[in-house]
Coordinates of C-alpha atoms in Angstrom, one line a residue:
M1 CA 10.0 -47.7 7.6
K2 CA 8.3 -48.8 10.8
K3 CA 6.3 -52.0 10.5
F4 CA 3.0 -52.5 12.3
D5 CA 2.0 -55.7 13.9
K6 CA -1.5 -57.3 13.1
K7 CA -3.1 -55.7 16.2
Q8 CA -1.9 -52.3 15.4
V9 CA -3.1 -52.6 11.8
I10 CA -6.6 -53.5 13.1
W11 CA -6.6 -50.5 15.4
I12 CA -5.5 -48.2 12.6
A13 CA -8.1 -49.5 10.3
C14 CA -10.8 -49.1 13.0
G15 CA -9.7 -45.5 13.6
I16 CA -9.9 -44.7 9.9
L17 CA -13.4 -46.3 9.6
I18 CA -14.6 -44.3 12.7
G19 CA -13.2 -41.1 11.2
L20 CA -15.0 -41.8 7.9
L21 CA -18.2 -42.6 9.8
I22 CA -18.0 -39.3 11.7
I23 CA -17.4 -37.4 8.4
V24 CA -20.4 -39.1 6.8
C25 CA -22.6 -38.3 9.8
F26 CA -21.6 -34.6 9.6
I27 CA -22.4 -34.6 5.9
I28 CA -25.8 -36.2 6.5
A29 CA -26.6 -33.8 9.4
A30 CA -25.7 -30.8 7.3
R31 CA -27.8 -32.0 4.4
E32 CA -30.8 -32.7 6.7
K33 CA -30.5 -29.2 8.1
N34 CA -30.4 -27.7 4.6
I35 CA -33.6 -29.5 3.5
S36 CA -35.4 -29.1 6.8
D37 CA -34.8 -25.4 7.6
I38 CA -36.4 -23.0 5.2
D39 CA -34.9 -19.5 5.7
I40 CA -37.8 -17.4 4.5
H41 CA -36.8 -14.2 2.8
D42 CA -39.0 -11.4 4.2
V43 CA -39.0 -8.0 2.4
S44 CA -41.6 -5.5 1.1
A45 CA -41.7 -3.4 -2.0
N46 CA -42.5 -0.4 0.1
D47 CA -39.2 -0.8 1.9
I48 CA -37.4 -0.7 -1.5
S49 CA -39.5 2.3 -2.6
L50 CA -38.7 4.3 0.5
E51 CA -35.2 4.8 -0.7
Y52 CA -36.5 7.1 -3.4
R53 CA -39.2 8.9 -1.6
D54 CA -37.1 11.9 -0.3
T55 CA -35.6 12.8 -3.7
T56 CA -36.2 16.5 -4.5
Y57 CA -36.5 17.8 -8.1
G58 CA -37.2 21.5 -7.8
S59 CA -39.9 23.6 -9.5
S60 CA -41.8 22.2 -12.4
I61 CA -40.4 23.1 -15.9
E62 CA -42.5 22.7 -19.1
L63 CA -40.6 20.3 -21.4
D64 CA -40.0 21.8 -24.8
D65 CA -36.8 20.0 -25.8
A66 CA -36.8 16.2 -26.0
D67 CA -33.1 16.1 -24.9
I68 CA -32.8 16.5 -21.1
S69 CA -29.2 17.3 -19.9
V70 CA -30.0 19.0 -16.6
G71 CA -31.7 17.5 -13.6
G72 CA -35.1 18.8 -12.6
N73 CA -38.8 18.4 -12.6
Y74 CA -40.3 18.4 -16.2
H75 CA -43.9 18.6 -17.1
V76 CA -44.6 16.6 -20.3
S77 CA -47.9 17.0 -22.3
G78 CA -48.7 16.7 -25.9
S79 CA -46.8 14.8 -28.6
F80 CA -43.0 14.1 -28.4
E81 CA -40.5 11.9 -30.1
C82 CA -37.7 10.0 -28.3
I83 CA -37.3 11.8 -25.0
H84 CA -33.6 11.4 -24.1
V85 CA -32.2 11.9 -20.5
D86 CA -28.5 12.3 -20.1
T87 CA -27.4 13.9 -16.8
T88 CA -25.8 12.9 -13.5
K89 CA -28.7 14.5 -11.5
A90 CA -32.2 13.2 -10.5
V91 CA -35.0 13.8 -13.0
Q92 CA -38.8 13.7 -12.6
L93 CA -41.0 13.5 -15.7
V94 CA -44.7 14.3 -15.1
L95 CA -46.6 12.7 -18.0
D96 CA -49.8 14.6 -18.2
G97 CA -51.7 13.7 -21.4
A98 CA -48.4 12.8 -23.2
D99 CA -48.1 10.9 -26.4
I100 CA -44.5 9.8 -27.0
S101 CA -43.4 7.7 -30.0
C102 CA -40.1 6.7 -31.6
S103 CA -39.4 4.6 -34.7
N104 CA -35.7 3.8 -34.1
G105 CA -35.2 3.4 -30.3
P106 CA -36.9 3.8 -26.9
A107 CA -39.7 6.4 -26.7
I108 CA -38.1 7.4 -23.3
Y109 CA -34.4 6.7 -23.0
V110 CA -32.5 7.3 -19.8
E111 CA -28.9 7.1 -20.7
D112 CA -27.6 8.5 -17.5
A113 CA -29.2 10.0 -14.3
D114 CA -29.0 9.6 -10.6
S115 CA -32.5 8.3 -10.8
V116 CA -35.7 9.1 -12.8
R117 CA -39.2 9.2 -11.5
I118 CA -42.1 9.1 -14.0
V119 CA -45.3 10.5 -12.5
L120 CA -48.6 9.7 -14.4
K121 CA -51.4 12.2 -14.7
G122 CA -54.3 11.7 -17.0
E123 CA -54.0 9.3 -20.0
N124 CA -50.6 8.8 -21.6
S125 CA -49.0 6.6 -24.2
V126 CA -45.6 5.5 -25.4
K127 CA -44.9 3.6 -28.6
A128 CA -41.5 2.4 -29.9
T129 CA -39.8 0.3 -32.5
T130 CA -36.7 -0.4 -30.4
T131 CA -33.4 -2.1 -31.1
A132 CA -31.8 -5.3 -29.7
D133 CA -29.5 -3.2 -27.5
L134 CA -32.0 -0.6 -26.3
D135 CA -34.9 -3.0 -26.2
G136 CA -37.6 -1.2 -24.2
A137 CA -40.2 1.4 -25.2
V138 CA -39.2 3.0 -21.8
Y139 CA -35.5 2.1 -21.3
S140 CA -33.4 3.3 -18.3
K141 CA -29.8 2.4 -17.5
D142 CA -30.4 3.8 -14.0
D143 CA -33.0 3.5 -11.2
L144 CA -36.5 4.1 -12.6
I145 CA -39.6 4.9 -10.4
F146 CA -43.2 5.2 -11.5
S147 CA -46.0 6.8 -9.5
G148 CA -49.2 8.9 -9.9
D149 CA -52.9 8.2 -10.4
G150 CA -52.9 8.4 -14.2
S151 CA -52.4 5.7 -16.8
L152 CA -49.8 4.6 -19.4
V153 CA -50.3 2.5 -22.5
V154 CA -47.0 1.0 -23.8
E155 CA -46.5 -0.6 -27.2
S156 CA -43.1 -2.1 -28.1
N157 CA -41.7 -4.6 -30.6
Y158 CA -39.3 -5.8 -27.9
D159 CA -39.7 -5.1 -24.2
G160 CA -42.2 -2.7 -22.7
I161 CA -40.6 -1.0 -19.6
V162 CA -36.9 -1.7 -18.8
S163 CA -34.5 -0.7 -16.1
K164 CA -30.9 -1.9 -15.9
D165 CA -30.9 -1.1 -12.2
T166 CA -33.9 -1.1 -9.8
L167 CA -37.4 -0.6 -11.2
V168 CA -40.1 0.6 -8.8
F169 CA -43.9 1.1 -9.3
D170 CA -45.6 2.9 -6.5
S171 CA -49.0 3.3 -8.3
G172 CA -50.6 4.0 -11.6
T173 CA -52.5 2.0 -14.3
Y174 CA -50.5 0.3 -17.1
E175 CA -51.4 -1.5 -20.3
I176 CA -48.4 -3.1 -22.0
H177 CA -48.2 -4.8 -25.3
S178 CA -44.7 -6.2 -26.0
G179 CA -43.0 -8.4 -28.6
D180 CA -40.9 -9.8 -25.8
D181 CA -40.9 -9.0 -22.0
G182 CA -43.5 -6.7 -20.5
I183 CA -41.7 -5.3 -17.5
R184 CA -38.0 -6.0 -16.8
G185 CA -35.7 -4.8 -14.0
K186 CA -32.2 -6.1 -13.6
D187 CA -31.5 -5.6 -9.9
N188 CA -35.0 -5.4 -8.4
V189 CA -38.6 -5.0 -9.5
A190 CA -40.6 -3.6 -6.6
I191 CA -44.4 -3.0 -7.0
V192 CA -46.2 -1.3 -4.1
D193 CA -49.6 -0.9 -5.8
G194 CA -51.2 -0.2 -9.2
K195 CA -53.1 -1.9 -12.0
Y196 CA -51.2 -3.9 -14.7
T197 CA -52.5 -5.5 -17.9
I198 CA -49.7 -7.2 -19.8
Y199 CA -49.8 -9.0 -23.1
S200 CA -46.3 -10.2 -23.8
S201 CA -44.7 -12.6 -26.3
G202 CA -41.9 -13.3 -23.8
D203 CA -42.1 -13.0 -20.0
G204 CA -44.6 -10.8 -18.2
I205 CA -42.5 -9.4 -15.4
K206 CA -38.9 -10.4 -14.8
S207 CA -35.6 -9.6 -13.0
T208 CA -32.3 -10.6 -14.5
N209 CA -29.3 -10.0 -12.3
E210 CA -27.4 -13.3 -12.1
E211 CA -24.1 -11.8 -10.9
D212 CA -25.0 -10.6 -7.4
T213 CA -26.8 -13.1 -5.1
N214 CA -28.5 -10.2 -3.3
L215 CA -30.1 -8.9 -6.5
G216 CA -32.3 -10.2 -9.2
N217 CA -35.5 -10.0 -7.1
I218 CA -39.2 -9.2 -7.6
V219 CA -41.3 -8.0 -4.6
I220 CA -45.0 -7.2 -4.9
D221 CA -47.0 -5.8 -2.0
D222 CA -50.3 -5.2 -3.7
G223 CA -52.0 -4.4 -7.0
E224 CA -54.2 -5.9 -9.7
F225 CA -52.5 -7.9 -12.4
I226 CA -53.8 -9.5 -15.7
I227 CA -50.9 -11.2 -17.4
Q228 CA -51.1 -13.1 -20.7
S229 CA -47.5 -14.2 -21.6
K230 CA -46.1 -16.7 -24.1
N231 CA -43.4 -17.6 -21.5
D232 CA -43.2 -17.1 -17.7
A233 CA -45.7 -14.6 -16.2
I234 CA -43.5 -13.4 -13.3
Q235 CA -39.9 -14.6 -13.1
A236 CA -37.2 -13.7 -10.6
I237 CA -33.6 -14.8 -10.4
T238 CA -33.0 -14.7 -6.7
Y239 CA -36.3 -14.4 -4.9
L240 CA -39.9 -13.7 -5.7
N241 CA -42.0 -12.3 -2.8
I242 CA -45.8 -12.0 -3.2
N243 CA -47.1 -10.1 -0.2
G244 CA -50.6 -9.3 -1.6
G245 CA -52.4 -8.3 -4.7
S246 CA -54.7 -10.1 -7.2
Y247 CA -53.4 -12.0 -10.2
D248 CA -55.1 -13.4 -13.3
I249 CA -52.4 -15.3 -15.1
T250 CA -52.4 -17.2 -18.4
T251 CA -49.2 -18.6 -20.0
A252 CA -48.9 -19.9 -23.6
D253 CA -52.5 -20.9 -24.4
G254 CA -53.3 -22.2 -21.0
Y255 CA -53.1 -25.6 -19.4
Q256 CA -54.1 -27.5 -22.5
S257 CA -51.1 -26.1 -24.5
T258 CA -48.3 -28.3 -25.9
L259 CA -44.9 -26.8 -25.3
A260 CA -41.5 -27.5 -26.8
N261 CA -39.0 -28.8 -24.3
S262 CA -37.0 -25.6 -24.5
V263 CA -40.0 -23.3 -23.6
S264 CA -40.7 -22.2 -20.0
A265 CA -44.3 -21.0 -19.5
K266 CA -44.7 -20.9 -15.7
G267 CA -46.8 -18.6 -13.6
F268 CA -44.7 -17.6 -10.5
K269 CA -41.1 -18.6 -11.0
S270 CA -37.8 -18.1 -9.2
D271 CA -34.4 -19.7 -9.6
G272 CA -34.0 -19.1 -5.8
Q273 CA -37.0 -18.8 -3.5
V274 CA -40.7 -18.0 -3.9
V275 CA -42.6 -16.6 -0.9
I276 CA -46.4 -16.1 -1.0
K277 CA -47.7 -14.3 2.0
G278 CA -51.1 -13.1 0.7
G279 CA -53.2 -12.1 -2.2
K280 CA -55.4 -14.0 -4.7
A281 CA -53.9 -15.7 -7.7
T282 CA -55.7 -17.6 -10.5
F283 CA -53.4 -19.5 -12.9
N284 CA -54.1 -21.1 -16.3
T285 CA -50.6 -22.2 -17.2
A286 CA -49.0 -24.5 -19.7
D287 CA -46.1 -25.2 -17.3
D288 CA -45.8 -25.2 -13.5
S289 CA -48.0 -22.6 -11.9
V290 CA -45.7 -21.9 -9.0
H291 CA -42.1 -23.0 -9.5
S292 CA -38.7 -22.7 -7.7
N293 CA -35.4 -24.2 -8.4
G294 CA -34.8 -23.7 -4.7
S295 CA -37.6 -23.4 -2.0
I296 CA -41.2 -22.2 -1.8
A297 CA -43.0 -20.9 1.3
I298 CA -46.8 -20.3 1.1
I299 CA -47.8 -18.5 4.2
G300 CA -51.2 -17.2 3.2
G301 CA -53.4 -16.1 0.2
T302 CA -55.8 -17.8 -2.1
I303 CA -54.4 -19.8 -5.1
Q304 CA -56.5 -21.4 -7.9
I305 CA -54.6 -23.5 -10.4
S306 CA -55.1 -25.2 -13.7
T307 CA -51.8 -26.3 -15.2
G308 CA -50.4 -28.6 -17.9
D309 CA -47.6 -29.6 -15.5
D310 CA -47.2 -29.3 -11.7
G311 CA -49.3 -27.1 -9.6
V312 CA -46.6 -26.1 -7.1
H313 CA -43.1 -27.4 -7.7
A314 CA -39.8 -26.8 -5.7
D315 CA -36.6 -28.6 -6.4
E316 CA -35.7 -28.5 -2.8
A317 CA -38.3 -27.6 -0.1
L318 CA -42.0 -26.6 -0.1
Q319 CA -43.5 -25.3 3.1
I320 CA -47.2 -24.5 3.4
S321 CA -48.4 -23.0 6.7
D322 CA -51.6 -21.2 5.8
G323 CA -53.8 -20.1 2.9
S324 CA -56.0 -21.8 0.4
I325 CA -54.7 -23.8 -2.6
E326 CA -57.2 -25.3 -5.1
I327 CA -55.7 -27.3 -8.0
S328 CA -58.4 -28.4 -10.4
H329 CA -56.2 -29.7 -13.2
C330 CA -52.5 -30.7 -13.1
N331 CA -50.1 -33.5 -13.8
E332 CA -48.8 -33.5 -10.2
G333 CA -50.2 -31.2 -7.5
L334 CA -47.5 -30.5 -5.0
E335 CA -43.9 -31.7 -5.7
A336 CA -40.7 -31.1 -3.8
H337 CA -37.8 -33.0 -2.2
L338 CA -39.2 -32.0 1.2
I339 CA -42.9 -31.1 1.6
Q340 CA -43.9 -29.6 4.9
I341 CA -47.6 -28.9 5.4
Q342 CA -48.3 -27.0 8.7
G343 CA -51.7 -25.4 7.9
G344 CA -54.0 -24.2 5.2
N345 CA -56.6 -25.8 3.0
I346 CA -55.4 -27.8 0.0
D347 CA -57.6 -29.4 -2.6
I348 CA -56.0 -31.2 -5.6
V349 CA -57.2 -33.1 -8.6
A350 CA -54.2 -34.6 -10.4
E351 CA -53.7 -36.8 -13.5
D352 CA -50.7 -38.3 -11.8
D353 CA -49.6 -37.9 -8.1
G354 CA -51.4 -35.5 -5.8
L355 CA -48.4 -34.9 -3.6
N356 CA -44.9 -36.1 -4.6
G357 CA -41.9 -36.1 -2.4
T358 CA -39.0 -36.6 -4.8
S359 CA -35.8 -38.4 -4.3
S360 CA -32.4 -36.7 -4.8
T361 CA -32.2 -38.5 -8.1
N362 CA -35.1 -36.4 -9.4
V363 CA -33.8 -33.1 -8.3
R364 CA -30.0 -33.4 -8.2
G365 CA -29.2 -36.4 -10.4
I366 CA -26.7 -37.8 -7.8
G367 CA -27.8 -41.3 -7.2
G368 CA -30.8 -43.5 -6.4
R369 CA -31.5 -42.6 -2.8
S370 CA -35.1 -42.7 -1.6
D371 CA -34.5 -39.7 0.6
G372 CA -37.6 -37.5 -0.1
K373 CA -39.7 -36.5 2.9
I374 CA -43.3 -35.4 3.4
I375 CA -44.2 -34.0 6.9
I376 CA -47.8 -33.1 7.7
S377 CA -48.5 -31.4 11.0
G378 CA -51.7 -29.3 10.3
G379 CA -54.1 -28.1 7.7
V380 CA -56.6 -30.0 5.6
V381 CA -55.4 -31.8 2.5
K382 CA -57.5 -33.5 -0.2
A383 CA -55.8 -35.2 -3.1
V384 CA -57.7 -37.1 -5.8
S385 CA -55.4 -38.6 -8.3
G386 CA -55.1 -40.8 -11.4
G387 CA -51.7 -42.0 -10.0
D388 CA -50.7 -42.1 -6.3
G389 CA -52.7 -39.8 -4.0
I390 CA -49.6 -39.2 -1.9
D391 CA -46.3 -40.5 -3.2
C392 CA -42.9 -40.1 -1.4
N393 CA -39.6 -41.5 -2.6
G394 CA -38.7 -41.8 1.1
T395 CA -40.6 -41.2 4.3
I396 CA -43.9 -39.7 5.3
E397 CA -44.6 -38.3 8.8
M398 CA -48.1 -37.3 9.9
I399 CA -48.2 -35.4 13.2
G400 CA -51.5 -33.6 12.8
G401 CA -54.0 -32.2 10.3
T402 CA -56.5 -33.9 8.2
V403 CA -55.7 -35.8 5.0
Y404 CA -58.0 -37.3 2.4
T405 CA -56.3 -39.1 -0.4
E406 CA -57.7 -41.1 -3.3
S407 CA -56.4 -43.0 -6.3
S408 CA -58.5 -44.2 -9.2
N409 CA -55.5 -46.0 -10.8
R410 CA -56.2 -49.6 -11.5
A411 CA -52.6 -50.8 -11.8
A412 CA -49.6 -50.3 -9.6
E413 CA -50.5 -47.0 -7.9
T414 CA -52.5 -46.3 -4.8
A415 CA -53.6 -43.7 -2.3
L416 CA -50.6 -43.7 0.0
D417 CA -47.2 -44.8 -1.5
H418 CA -43.9 -44.5 0.3
D419 CA -40.6 -46.2 -0.5
S420 CA -39.5 -46.1 3.2
T421 CA -41.8 -45.6 6.2
F422 CA -45.1 -43.9 7.0
T423 CA -45.2 -42.8 10.7
M424 CA -48.4 -41.3 12.2
T425 CA -48.7 -39.8 15.7
G426 CA -51.7 -37.5 15.3
G427 CA -54.4 -36.1 13.0
T428 CA -56.8 -37.9 10.7
L429 CA -56.0 -39.8 7.6
I430 CA -58.5 -41.4 5.1
A431 CA -57.0 -43.1 2.1
V432 CA -59.2 -44.7 -0.6
A433 CA -58.0 -46.5 -3.7
V434 CA -59.1 -48.8 -6.5
S435 CA -55.8 -50.7 -6.0
S436 CA -53.4 -51.2 -3.0
G437 CA -50.5 -51.0 -5.5
A438 CA -48.6 -53.8 -7.1
N439 CA -45.5 -53.3 -5.0
D440 CA -47.5 -51.4 -2.4
I441 CA -45.5 -49.5 0.1
G442 CA -43.0 -49.3 3.0
A443 CA -43.8 -50.1 6.6
K444 CA -46.5 -48.2 8.4
T445 CA -46.3 -47.4 12.1
S446 CA -48.9 -45.5 14.1
S447 CA -49.4 -44.5 17.7
V448 CA -53.1 -43.9 17.0
P449 CA -55.5 -46.6 15.8
M450 CA -55.0 -47.3 12.0
L451 CA -57.2 -49.6 10.0
I452 CA -55.8 -50.9 6.7
A453 CA -58.6 -52.8 4.9
G454 CA -59.1 -54.6 1.6
V455 CA -62.8 -54.7 0.8
S456 CA -65.1 -55.8 -1.9
Q457 CA -65.5 -53.4 -4.8
S458 CA -67.7 -50.6 -3.4
S459 CA -68.8 -47.0 -4.0
G460 CA -70.2 -44.5 -1.6
T461 CA -69.8 -43.3 1.9
I462 CA -67.2 -44.7 4.3
R463 CA -67.8 -44.7 8.0
L464 CA -65.8 -45.8 11.0
G465 CA -66.8 -44.6 14.5
T466 CA -67.1 -40.8 14.2
I467 CA -65.2 -40.7 10.9
T468 CA -67.3 -40.2 7.8
Y469 CA -66.1 -39.6 4.3
E470 CA -67.7 -39.5 0.8
P471 CA -65.0 -40.6 -1.7
T472 CA -64.9 -39.1 -5.2
I473 CA -63.8 -42.3 -6.9
Q474 CA -66.0 -45.3 -7.6
N475 CA -65.3 -49.0 -7.2
Y476 CA -62.7 -48.7 -4.5
T477 CA -61.2 -51.9 -2.9
Y478 CA -58.7 -50.4 -0.5
I479 CA -59.2 -48.2 2.6
I480 CA -56.9 -46.8 5.2
I481 CA -58.5 -44.9 8.2
A482 CA -56.3 -43.6 11.0
S483 CA -57.2 -40.9 13.5
S484 CA -56.5 -39.6 17.0
E485 CA -60.3 -39.4 17.3
L486 CA -60.4 -43.2 17.4
S487 CA -59.5 -45.5 20.2
A488 CA -58.8 -49.2 20.6
G489 CA -62.0 -51.3 20.5
D490 CA -64.8 -52.8 18.4
Y491 CA -66.3 -50.8 15.5
T492 CA -68.4 -51.2 12.4
L493 CA -66.7 -50.3 9.2
S494 CA -69.3 -49.4 6.5
Y495 CA -68.4 -48.7 2.9
G496 CA -71.1 -48.0 0.3
S497 CA -73.9 -50.6 0.8
N498 CA -71.6 -53.0 2.8
S499 CA -70.4 -53.2 6.4
T500 CA -68.2 -55.4 8.5
S501 CA -67.1 -55.6 12.2
V502 CA -63.5 -54.8 13.0
T503 CA -61.5 -54.6 16.2
L504 CA -59.0 -51.8 16.3
K505 CA -55.9 -51.7 18.4
N506 CA -53.5 -48.9 19.2
G507 CA -51.3 -49.1 16.1
T508 CA -52.1 -50.7 12.8
T509 CA -54.9 -53.2 12.2
T510 CA -54.9 -55.0 8.9
V511 CA -57.9 -56.9 7.6
G512 CA -58.8 -58.4 4.2
N513 CA -56.5 -58.7 1.2
T514 CA -54.4 -55.6 1.2
N515 CA -51.3 -56.5 -0.8
S516 CA -52.3 -58.0 -4.1
G517 CA -53.7 -54.8 -5.6
M518 CA -56.8 -56.8 -6.3
G519 CA -58.9 -55.8 -3.4
G520 CA -60.3 -58.2 -0.8
N521 CA -62.6 -58.5 2.2
P522 CA -61.8 -57.5 5.7
G523 CA -62.1 -60.0 8.5
G524 CA -65.6 -59.9 10.1
R525 CA -69.1 -60.2 8.8
Q526 CA -69.6 -59.0 5.2
H527 CA -73.1 -58.0 4.2
S528 CA -75.3 -55.5 2.5
T529 CA -76.5 -52.9 4.9
R530 CA -80.2 -52.5 5.2
E531 CA -81.8 -49.4 6.6
S532 CA -82.3 -51.1 9.9
E533 CA -78.6 -52.0 10.0
Q534 CA -77.2 -48.6 9.3
P535 CA -74.5 -47.7 11.9
T536 CA -75.7 -45.2 14.5
P537 CA -73.5 -42.7 16.4
D538 CA -74.3 -44.5 19.6
D539 CA -71.3 -46.2 21.3
D540 CA -69.0 -45.0 18.4
N541 CA -70.6 -47.5 16.0
R542 CA -69.0 -50.3 17.9
T543 CA -70.3 -53.9 17.4
N544 CA -69.3 -57.3 18.5
P545 CA -66.3 -58.3 16.2
N546 CA -66.8 -62.0 17.0
E547 CA -70.1 -62.2 15.1
G548 CA -69.9 -64.2 11.9
Q549 CA -66.2 -64.6 10.9
D550 CA -66.8 -66.4 7.6
V551 CA -65.9 -63.9 4.9
P552 CA -66.6 -64.4 1.2
E553 CA -63.9 -63.6 -1.3
A554 CA -64.1 -60.3 -3.2
P555 CA -65.6 -60.5 -6.6
S556 CA -63.3 -60.0 -9.5
G557 CA -64.2 -57.3 -12.0
E558 CA -63.2 -54.3 -13.8
A559 CA -61.1 -53.0 -10.9
N560 CA -58.8 -55.9 -11.4
T561 CA -58.1 -55.3 -15.1
P562 CA -54.3 -55.1 -15.6
Q563 CA -53.0 -51.8 -16.9
T564 CA -49.6 -50.5 -17.7
P565 CA -48.2 -48.7 -14.6
R566 CA -47.7 -45.0 -14.8
D567 CA -44.3 -43.6 -14.0
G568 CA -44.9 -41.1 -11.2
H569 CA -41.3 -40.1 -10.8
E570 CA -40.5 -38.0 -13.8
P571 CA -37.6 -35.6 -13.3
P572 CA -38.9 -32.1 -12.6
S573 CA -38.9 -29.4 -15.2
R574 CA -35.7 -27.4 -15.4
H575 CA -37.0 -24.5 -17.4

């Protein structure tokens, strides 16, 4: 065996280390690309429905035998028991004042067909006591399409309407009462329009194909939905696309429900991706209102949330570029490994964190890295929290937009918490907290003027230059104001009935006691502001910062009462 001298061994070791470093860099780069680039799935229910629009069925035939073995166009009126379709051809059933019931199986059972279209005219009903194998009042092993301007009432001890292939609703009015799921399609559920009232003891609407990564989808273009489900309201395996429509959703008994650990009672849910492009949704959910085990993209629409858990939760990435999100009650408002806010209006009231950028420990269980990320480049965000207003187990970047964040927590949490760095290059940030946090936060860097101030316990309006904000919380002692609207120079900072002079520089300016979590007073003159001393808009509220540099200590009080810290980093729900 060839022996290497000491110099050769060193060179070989260096080569191995360089090779390992290159491999690690490739892995990190690939991972960053995976969490930063959201490939938004774009599809419409109308596109799926088009595949069935040109099917021809022939002349109308009055149905007199409940067993259909020949393809065709059947007119169904009056009372029937257990309509059974078994043919290789396409079948159309025109329900026109039909009342169909079955006590030992589906009321309409499609055992075999090329596809079946059910057209609704007038008022119709199906009622079934089904079996565990054929578990829908309307049950099809093949593609099933609904249309028409009539109505259908469905009652079932198991599922309401089921297709083991693709299930399409073009139109119609539906009222479904089910002992398990309301609407279930295996490959796809595509809803173009219609009205749907669903009362289910299981899921409201779901897809189930786990074998094919291109299937197991739900796509809704429009429609009106009232869903009251004991479990998830709308659940997809691969992707859930909401392009429009109105949704009134309640799961379990609403946001005040207590759930067993094994129960999932979410609003919109997907194991893959959720895309919301429009529509209006109101959630009252025991579990997350919008949830994905992968990514979520909110591109438009109006969302109102009350939830017993998270408002919007993605295990991987959450991207918001437009729309309105109002979360009036939640544990945490927005939670994901990567949160990107590019636009929209977001208003959050949270018991714990308003925004939470999770570490890979939370979402993947593979270590203790603080690698979460929050990037804000547009929109308006307001987060009022009982924990951290914005919390990231990693880095926060603010490029633009407007952010208001508040924390009423009196212990270790604060308005802006980040394990690594906070970097600001544009936009406006106002952070107000009762405490600066026991361990506070990573480094802050800013290319726009940023004031970090510990102040005496105060309540009421905060003003700095052209920036004015009315906090929701009382007795705050910690303020951050940063904005591209500010410039370096002398200002008056007023907060409640107090004011003080500060000199801002391009970058961060820290005054007062900002690290103890006890509050403090900023450098500069501290006094109660009389009416004659109220700051005026002239000269950007600037004053002489050299006036009166003696500053009294902040009074101690209720805001400094120790309290057990809250854990704002609970692992996300896996249901």
